[in-house]
Amino acid sequence: MRFRTLGGGRGPEVSALCLGTLPFGTTVDEETAYAILDRFAEAGGTFLDTANNYACWVPGATGDESELLLGRWLRSRGARDRTVLATKVGARPDPSRGPEWPANLEGLGDKAVRDGIEGSLRRLGTDRVDLYYAHIEDRDVPLEETVGALAGLVRDGSVGLLGASNHATWRLAEARRIAEAQGLPGYRAVQQRHTYLRPRPDADSGLQRETDGELVDYAEAHEDLTLLGYSTLMHGGYARPEQPLLDRYDHPGSVVRLRVLREVAAEAGATVNQVVLAWLMDGRVPVVPVLGVSSVAQLDESLAALDLRLDAAQRARLDTA
């Protein structure tokens, strides 16, 4: 396993790959989820990612499932002390705001943030999370309120490092400016959708935000900010070329980038998925991929990317395709 330190040295040391647990307890059953978690830990993985709403959109689910399963696994393996644990607040269904998700998101007001961490700590069976994300932008709440609420959690010891997910770069920068001006802890990690293919400029990603050049440039200029990427392997889209691309990536530019990606994979004796992960981890601004897997075999394929090194010429071809 390879390791790096979050937040430009201000946060914990984590494995270079993070295991996402979004489907655990819903579309991935407990036995399979435990096998994946055990294999990740056996390989030296220390960084686990969840949220307080995963996966509330699955019929019959509440959003509790992923955190509850992860809490059971941590207890059964005695693994909390050797695990860097990340969860999120802001996108959980709030019945008082209506019956339909995502129209009824809890948001990022002071009460939602405080209630959110209490619920997550209870489900995870711990007294502290190492990284806590503001999950979805909430433009109905002043940034000062969200910044202050999150800083309060750091102050009382229930949260270590703060992060943002699915935020516009200017909102991220402004929140960090507010925190710095008030002497408060600010965002030190940002998790966005990030893969090798680029979306169409007019693509509608809904609540999700894609890593773009502006965010990469901002992170390069601010060494205290760590980039993380989710949906890095497009839900298996690279591995199943017979299936149509997700609509946001279905445009002529993707044809060129896919051709180069497959050429580099053939040269390197690697899978396309492994090349994507290596490209992310060793880029101009290194990214921590958040793996979304549903089997041990898929995890093992991703873990092998840790040993793949793209040479300068290969990386240049990928970057300029």
PDB file of C-alpha atoms in Angstrom, residues 19-191:
ATOM      1  CA  LEU A  19     -12.704   2.524  -0.100  1.00  0.00           C
ATOM      2  CA  GLY A  20     -16.157   3.950  -0.673  1.00  0.00           C
ATOM      3  CA  THR A  21     -18.983   2.127   1.088  1.00  0.00           C
ATOM      4  CA  LEU A  22     -22.032   3.721  -0.549  1.00  0.00           C
ATOM      5  CA  PRO A  23     -23.845   0.473  -1.513  1.00  0.00           C
ATOM      6  CA  PHE A  24     -22.932  -1.516   1.599  1.00  0.00           C
ATOM      7  CA  GLY A  25     -26.030  -2.734   3.387  1.00  0.00           C
ATOM      8  CA  THR A  26     -28.332  -2.014   0.444  1.00  0.00           C
ATOM      9  CA  THR A  27     -27.299  -3.291  -3.009  1.00  0.00           C
ATOM     10  CA  VAL A  28     -24.190  -4.987  -1.561  1.00  0.00           C
ATOM     11  CA  ASP A  29     -25.127  -7.449   1.168  1.00  0.00           C
ATOM     12  CA  GLU A  30     -23.364  -7.669   4.510  1.00  0.00           C
ATOM     13  CA  GLU A  31     -21.370 -10.822   3.790  1.00  0.00           C
ATOM     14  CA  THR A  32     -19.957  -9.373   0.561  1.00  0.00           C
ATOM     15  CA  ALA A  33     -19.325  -5.989   2.168  1.00  0.00           C
ATOM     16  CA  TYR A  34     -17.390  -7.611   5.025  1.00  0.00           C
ATOM     17  CA  ALA A  35     -15.286  -9.594   2.540  1.00  0.00           C
ATOM     18  CA  ILE A  36     -14.425  -6.388   0.659  1.00  0.00           C
ATOM     19  CA  LEU A  37     -13.609  -4.504   3.851  1.00  0.00           C
ATOM     20  CA  ASP A  38     -11.468  -7.378   5.136  1.00  0.00           C
ATOM     21  CA  ARG A  39      -9.523  -7.583   1.873  1.00  0.00           C
ATOM     22  CA  PHE A  40      -8.949  -3.818   1.817  1.00  0.00           C
ATOM     23  CA  ALA A  41      -7.619  -3.883   5.378  1.00  0.00           C
ATOM     24  CA  GLU A  42      -5.456  -6.932   4.600  1.00  0.00           C
ATOM     25  CA  ALA A  43      -3.886  -4.993   1.696  1.00  0.00           C
ATOM     26  CA  GLY A  44      -3.013  -2.107   4.027  1.00  0.00           C
ATOM     27  CA  GLY A  45      -6.007   0.080   3.244  1.00  0.00           C
ATOM     28  CA  THR A  46      -6.854   2.425   6.087  1.00  0.00           C
ATOM     29  CA  PHE A  47      -9.229   5.015   4.567  1.00  0.00           C
ATOM     30  CA  LEU A  48     -13.002   4.397   4.481  1.00  0.00           C
ATOM     31  CA  ASP A  49     -15.670   6.751   3.118  1.00  0.00           C
ATOM     32  CA  THR A  50     -19.389   6.840   3.827  1.00  0.00           C
ATOM     33  CA  ALA A  51     -22.221   9.368   4.328  1.00  0.00           C
ATOM     34  CA  ASN A  52     -25.313   9.788   6.464  1.00  0.00           C
ATOM     35  CA  ASN A  53     -27.626   9.318   3.459  1.00  0.00           C
ATOM     36  CA  TYR A  54     -26.153   6.274   1.649  1.00  0.00           C
ATOM     37  CA  ALA A  55     -28.099   4.858  -0.178  1.00  0.00           C
ATOM     38  CA  CYS A  56     -31.442   6.447   0.678  1.00  0.00           C
ATOM     39  CA  TRP A  57     -32.657   6.309  -2.928  1.00  0.00           C
ATOM     40  CA  VAL A  58     -32.732   2.500  -2.978  1.00  0.00           C
ATOM     41  CA  PRO A  59     -36.334   1.283  -2.446  1.00  0.00           C
ATOM     42  CA  GLY A  60     -36.874   0.501   1.226  1.00  0.00           C
ATOM     43  CA  ALA A  61     -33.663   2.163   2.390  1.00  0.00           C
ATOM     44  CA  THR A  62     -33.432   5.005   4.915  1.00  0.00           C
ATOM     45  CA  GLY A  63     -29.857   6.263   4.495  1.00  0.00           C
ATOM     46  CA  ASP A  64     -28.720   4.555   7.707  1.00  0.00           C
ATOM     47  CA  GLU A  65     -27.515   1.364   6.076  1.00  0.00           C
ATOM     48  CA  SER A  66     -23.921   2.147   5.056  1.00  0.00           C
ATOM     49  CA  GLU A  67     -22.929   3.785   8.344  1.00  0.00           C
ATOM     50  CA  LEU A  68     -24.602   1.042  10.387  1.00  0.00           C
ATOM     51  CA  LEU A  69     -22.847  -1.740   8.484  1.00  0.00           C
ATOM     52  CA  LEU A  70     -19.521   0.039   8.713  1.00  0.00           C
ATOM     53  CA  GLY A  71     -19.990   0.474  12.455  1.00  0.00           C
ATOM     54  CA  ARG A  72     -20.701  -3.242  12.867  1.00  0.00           C
ATOM     55  CA  TRP A  73     -17.591  -4.151  10.852  1.00  0.00           C
ATOM     56  CA  LEU A  74     -15.355  -1.749  12.812  1.00  0.00           C
ATOM     57  CA  ARG A  75     -16.544  -3.252  16.105  1.00  0.00           C
ATOM     58  CA  SER A  76     -16.331  -6.874  14.978  1.00  0.00           C
ATOM     59  CA  ARG A  77     -12.761  -6.422  13.702  1.00  0.00           C
ATOM     60  CA  GLY A  78     -11.572  -4.057  16.441  1.00  0.00           C
ATOM     61  CA  ALA A  79     -10.485  -1.836  13.549  1.00  0.00           C
ATOM     62  CA  ARG A  80     -11.460   1.674  14.616  1.00  0.00           C
ATOM     63  CA  ASP A  81      -7.988   2.699  15.845  1.00  0.00           C
ATOM     64  CA  ARG A  82      -6.341   1.711  12.569  1.00  0.00           C
ATOM     65  CA  THR A  83      -9.017   3.206  10.313  1.00  0.00           C
ATOM     66  CA  VAL A  84      -9.323   6.752   9.000  1.00  0.00           C
ATOM     67  CA  LEU A  85     -13.064   7.281   8.860  1.00  0.00           C
ATOM     68  CA  ALA A  86     -14.843   9.850   6.676  1.00  0.00           C
ATOM     69  CA  THR A  87     -18.542  10.618   6.540  1.00  0.00           C
ATOM     70  CA  LYS A  88     -20.757  13.475   5.341  1.00  0.00           C
ATOM     71  CA  VAL A  89     -23.679  15.723   6.258  1.00  0.00           C
ATOM     72  CA  GLY A  90     -26.112  17.732   4.179  1.00  0.00           C
ATOM     73  CA  ALA A  91     -27.838  15.304   1.832  1.00  0.00           C
ATOM     74  CA  ARG A  92     -29.884  13.159   4.210  1.00  0.00           C
ATOM     75  CA  PRO A  93     -33.665  13.179   3.730  1.00  0.00           C
ATOM     76  CA  ASP A  94     -35.440  15.419   6.224  1.00  0.00           C
ATOM     77  CA  PRO A  95     -39.138  14.394   6.431  1.00  0.00           C
ATOM     78  CA  SER A  96     -40.043  17.809   7.827  1.00  0.00           C
ATOM     79  CA  ARG A  97     -39.056  19.269   4.458  1.00  0.00           C
ATOM     80  CA  GLY A  98     -41.335  16.996   2.472  1.00  0.00           C
ATOM     81  CA  PRO A  99     -41.571  13.369   1.353  1.00  0.00           C
ATOM     82  CA  GLU A 100     -39.399  13.464  -1.778  1.00  0.00           C
ATOM     83  CA  TRP A 101     -35.617  13.187  -1.948  1.00  0.00           C
ATOM     84  CA  PRO A 102     -33.568  15.171  -2.971  1.00  0.00           C
ATOM     85  CA  ALA A 103     -36.046  18.046  -2.587  1.00  0.00           C
ATOM     86  CA  ASN A 104     -36.016  17.422   1.177  1.00  0.00           C
ATOM     87  CA  LEU A 105     -32.260  17.549   1.799  1.00  0.00           C
ATOM     88  CA  GLU A 106     -31.358  18.368   5.402  1.00  0.00           C
ATOM     89  CA  GLY A 107     -28.985  21.108   4.232  1.00  0.00           C
ATOM     90  CA  LEU A 108     -26.030  22.700   5.996  1.00  0.00           C
ATOM     91  CA  GLY A 109     -27.625  24.884   8.642  1.00  0.00           C
ATOM     92  CA  ASP A 110     -26.231  24.841  12.177  1.00  0.00           C
ATOM     93  CA  LYS A 111     -28.864  22.440  13.538  1.00  0.00           C
ATOM     94  CA  ALA A 112     -28.567  20.053  10.586  1.00  0.00           C
ATOM     95  CA  VAL A 113     -24.790  19.900  11.012  1.00  0.00           C
ATOM     96  CA  ARG A 114     -25.022  19.256  14.761  1.00  0.00           C
ATOM     97  CA  ASP A 115     -27.800  16.694  14.394  1.00  0.00           C
ATOM     98  CA  GLY A 116     -25.931  15.090  11.520  1.00  0.00           C
ATOM     99  CA  ILE A 117     -22.762  14.333  13.450  1.00  0.00           C
ATOM    100  CA  GLU A 118     -24.726  12.979  16.411  1.00  0.00           C
ATOM    101  CA  GLY A 119     -26.546  10.535  14.162  1.00  0.00           C
ATOM    102  CA  SER A 120     -23.408   9.479  12.305  1.00  0.00           C
ATOM    103  CA  LEU A 121     -21.420   8.885  15.497  1.00  0.00           C
ATOM    104  CA  ARG A 122     -24.260   6.766  16.881  1.00  0.00           C
ATOM    105  CA  ARG A 123     -24.565   4.638  13.742  1.00  0.00           C
ATOM    106  CA  LEU A 124     -20.809   4.256  13.333  1.00  0.00           C
ATOM    107  CA  GLY A 125     -20.322   3.396  17.006  1.00  0.00           C
ATOM    108  CA  THR A 126     -17.530   5.900  17.554  1.00  0.00           C
ATOM    109  CA  ASP A 127     -17.006   9.195  19.350  1.00  0.00           C
ATOM    110  CA  ARG A 128     -15.115  10.892  16.516  1.00  0.00           C
ATOM    111  CA  VAL A 129     -14.810  10.891  12.732  1.00  0.00           C
ATOM    112  CA  ASP A 130     -11.477  11.745  11.162  1.00  0.00           C
ATOM    113  CA  LEU A 131     -12.856  13.623   8.141  1.00  0.00           C
ATOM    114  CA  TYR A 132     -16.285  15.257   7.926  1.00  0.00           C
ATOM    115  CA  TYR A 133     -17.627  16.606   4.640  1.00  0.00           C
ATOM    116  CA  ALA A 134     -20.258  19.190   3.830  1.00  0.00           C
ATOM    117  CA  HIS A 135     -21.866  16.866   1.307  1.00  0.00           C
ATOM    118  CA  ILE A 136     -23.906  19.071  -1.018  1.00  0.00           C
ATOM    119  CA  GLU A 137     -23.865  22.852  -1.486  1.00  0.00           C
ATOM    120  CA  ASP A 138     -26.608  24.642   0.435  1.00  0.00           C
ATOM    121  CA  ARG A 139     -27.071  28.140  -0.936  1.00  0.00           C
ATOM    122  CA  ASP A 140     -30.057  28.771   1.333  1.00  0.00           C
ATOM    123  CA  VAL A 141     -27.749  28.924   4.348  1.00  0.00           C
ATOM    124  CA  PRO A 142     -25.054  31.616   4.758  1.00  0.00           C
ATOM    125  CA  LEU A 143     -21.557  30.212   4.404  1.00  0.00           C
ATOM    126  CA  GLU A 144     -20.676  31.815   7.741  1.00  0.00           C
ATOM    127  CA  GLU A 145     -23.268  29.632   9.474  1.00  0.00           C
ATOM    128  CA  THR A 146     -21.991  26.411   7.923  1.00  0.00           C
ATOM    129  CA  VAL A 147     -18.341  27.306   8.533  1.00  0.00           C
ATOM    130  CA  GLY A 148     -19.083  28.116  12.170  1.00  0.00           C
ATOM    131  CA  ALA A 149     -21.131  24.958  12.752  1.00  0.00           C
ATOM    132  CA  LEU A 150     -18.451  22.697  11.311  1.00  0.00           C
ATOM    133  CA  ALA A 151     -15.700  24.472  13.222  1.00  0.00           C
ATOM    134  CA  GLY A 152     -17.662  23.853  16.407  1.00  0.00           C
ATOM    135  CA  LEU A 153     -17.491  20.109  15.784  1.00  0.00           C
ATOM    136  CA  VAL A 154     -13.711  20.293  15.469  1.00  0.00           C
ATOM    137  CA  ARG A 155     -13.547  22.362  18.635  1.00  0.00           C
ATOM    138  CA  ASP A 156     -15.551  19.821  20.649  1.00  0.00           C
ATOM    139  CA  GLY A 157     -13.476  16.913  19.369  1.00  0.00           C
ATOM    140  CA  SER A 158     -16.140  15.012  17.435  1.00  0.00           C
ATOM    141  CA  VAL A 159     -14.467  15.780  14.079  1.00  0.00           C
ATOM    142  CA  GLY A 160     -10.836  15.878  13.020  1.00  0.00           C
ATOM    143  CA  LEU A 161     -10.449  17.374   9.530  1.00  0.00           C
ATOM    144  CA  LEU A 162     -13.122  19.178   7.480  1.00  0.00           C
ATOM    145  CA  GLY A 163     -13.926  18.681   3.815  1.00  0.00           C
ATOM    146  CA  ALA A 164     -16.424  19.686   1.143  1.00  0.00           C
ATOM    147  CA  SER A 165     -18.035  17.617  -1.575  1.00  0.00           C
ATOM    148  CA  ASN A 166     -20.040  18.720  -4.616  1.00  0.00           C
ATOM    149  CA  HIS A 167     -19.210  22.409  -4.177  1.00  0.00           C
ATOM    150  CA  ALA A 168     -18.368  25.022  -6.781  1.00  0.00           C
ATOM    151  CA  THR A 169     -14.723  26.076  -6.539  1.00  0.00           C
ATOM    152  CA  TRP A 170     -15.626  29.679  -5.722  1.00  0.00           C
ATOM    153  CA  ARG A 171     -17.845  28.541  -2.851  1.00  0.00           C
ATOM    154  CA  LEU A 172     -15.070  26.312  -1.532  1.00  0.00           C
ATOM    155  CA  ALA A 173     -12.581  29.197  -1.734  1.00  0.00           C
ATOM    156  CA  GLU A 174     -14.963  31.640  -0.056  1.00  0.00           C
ATOM    157  CA  ALA A 175     -15.704  29.217   2.797  1.00  0.00           C
ATOM    158  CA  ARG A 176     -11.979  28.754   3.340  1.00  0.00           C
ATOM    159  CA  ARG A 177     -11.468  32.531   3.318  1.00  0.00           C
ATOM    160  CA  ILE A 178     -14.196  33.012   5.926  1.00  0.00           C
ATOM    161  CA  ALA A 179     -12.694  30.331   8.163  1.00  0.00           C
ATOM    162  CA  GLU A 180      -9.206  31.802   7.890  1.00  0.00           C
ATOM    163  CA  ALA A 181     -10.422  35.338   8.626  1.00  0.00           C
ATOM    164  CA  GLN A 182     -12.136  34.110  11.794  1.00  0.00           C
ATOM    165  CA  GLY A 183      -9.295  31.852  12.892  1.00  0.00           C
ATOM    166  CA  LEU A 184     -11.451  28.748  12.428  1.00  0.00           C
ATOM    167  CA  PRO A 185     -10.593  25.380  10.899  1.00  0.00           C
ATOM    168  CA  GLY A 186     -11.583  25.312   7.232  1.00  0.00           C
ATOM    169  CA  TYR A 187     -11.933  22.782   4.469  1.00  0.00           C
ATOM    170  CA  ARG A 188      -8.768  20.754   3.883  1.00  0.00           C
ATOM    171  CA  ALA A 189     -10.209  18.156   1.511  1.00  0.00           C
ATOM    172  CA  VAL A 190     -12.606  18.268  -1.421  1.00  0.00           C
ATOM    173  CA  GLN A 191     -14.310  15.249  -2.971  1.00  0.00           C
TER     174      GLN A 191
END
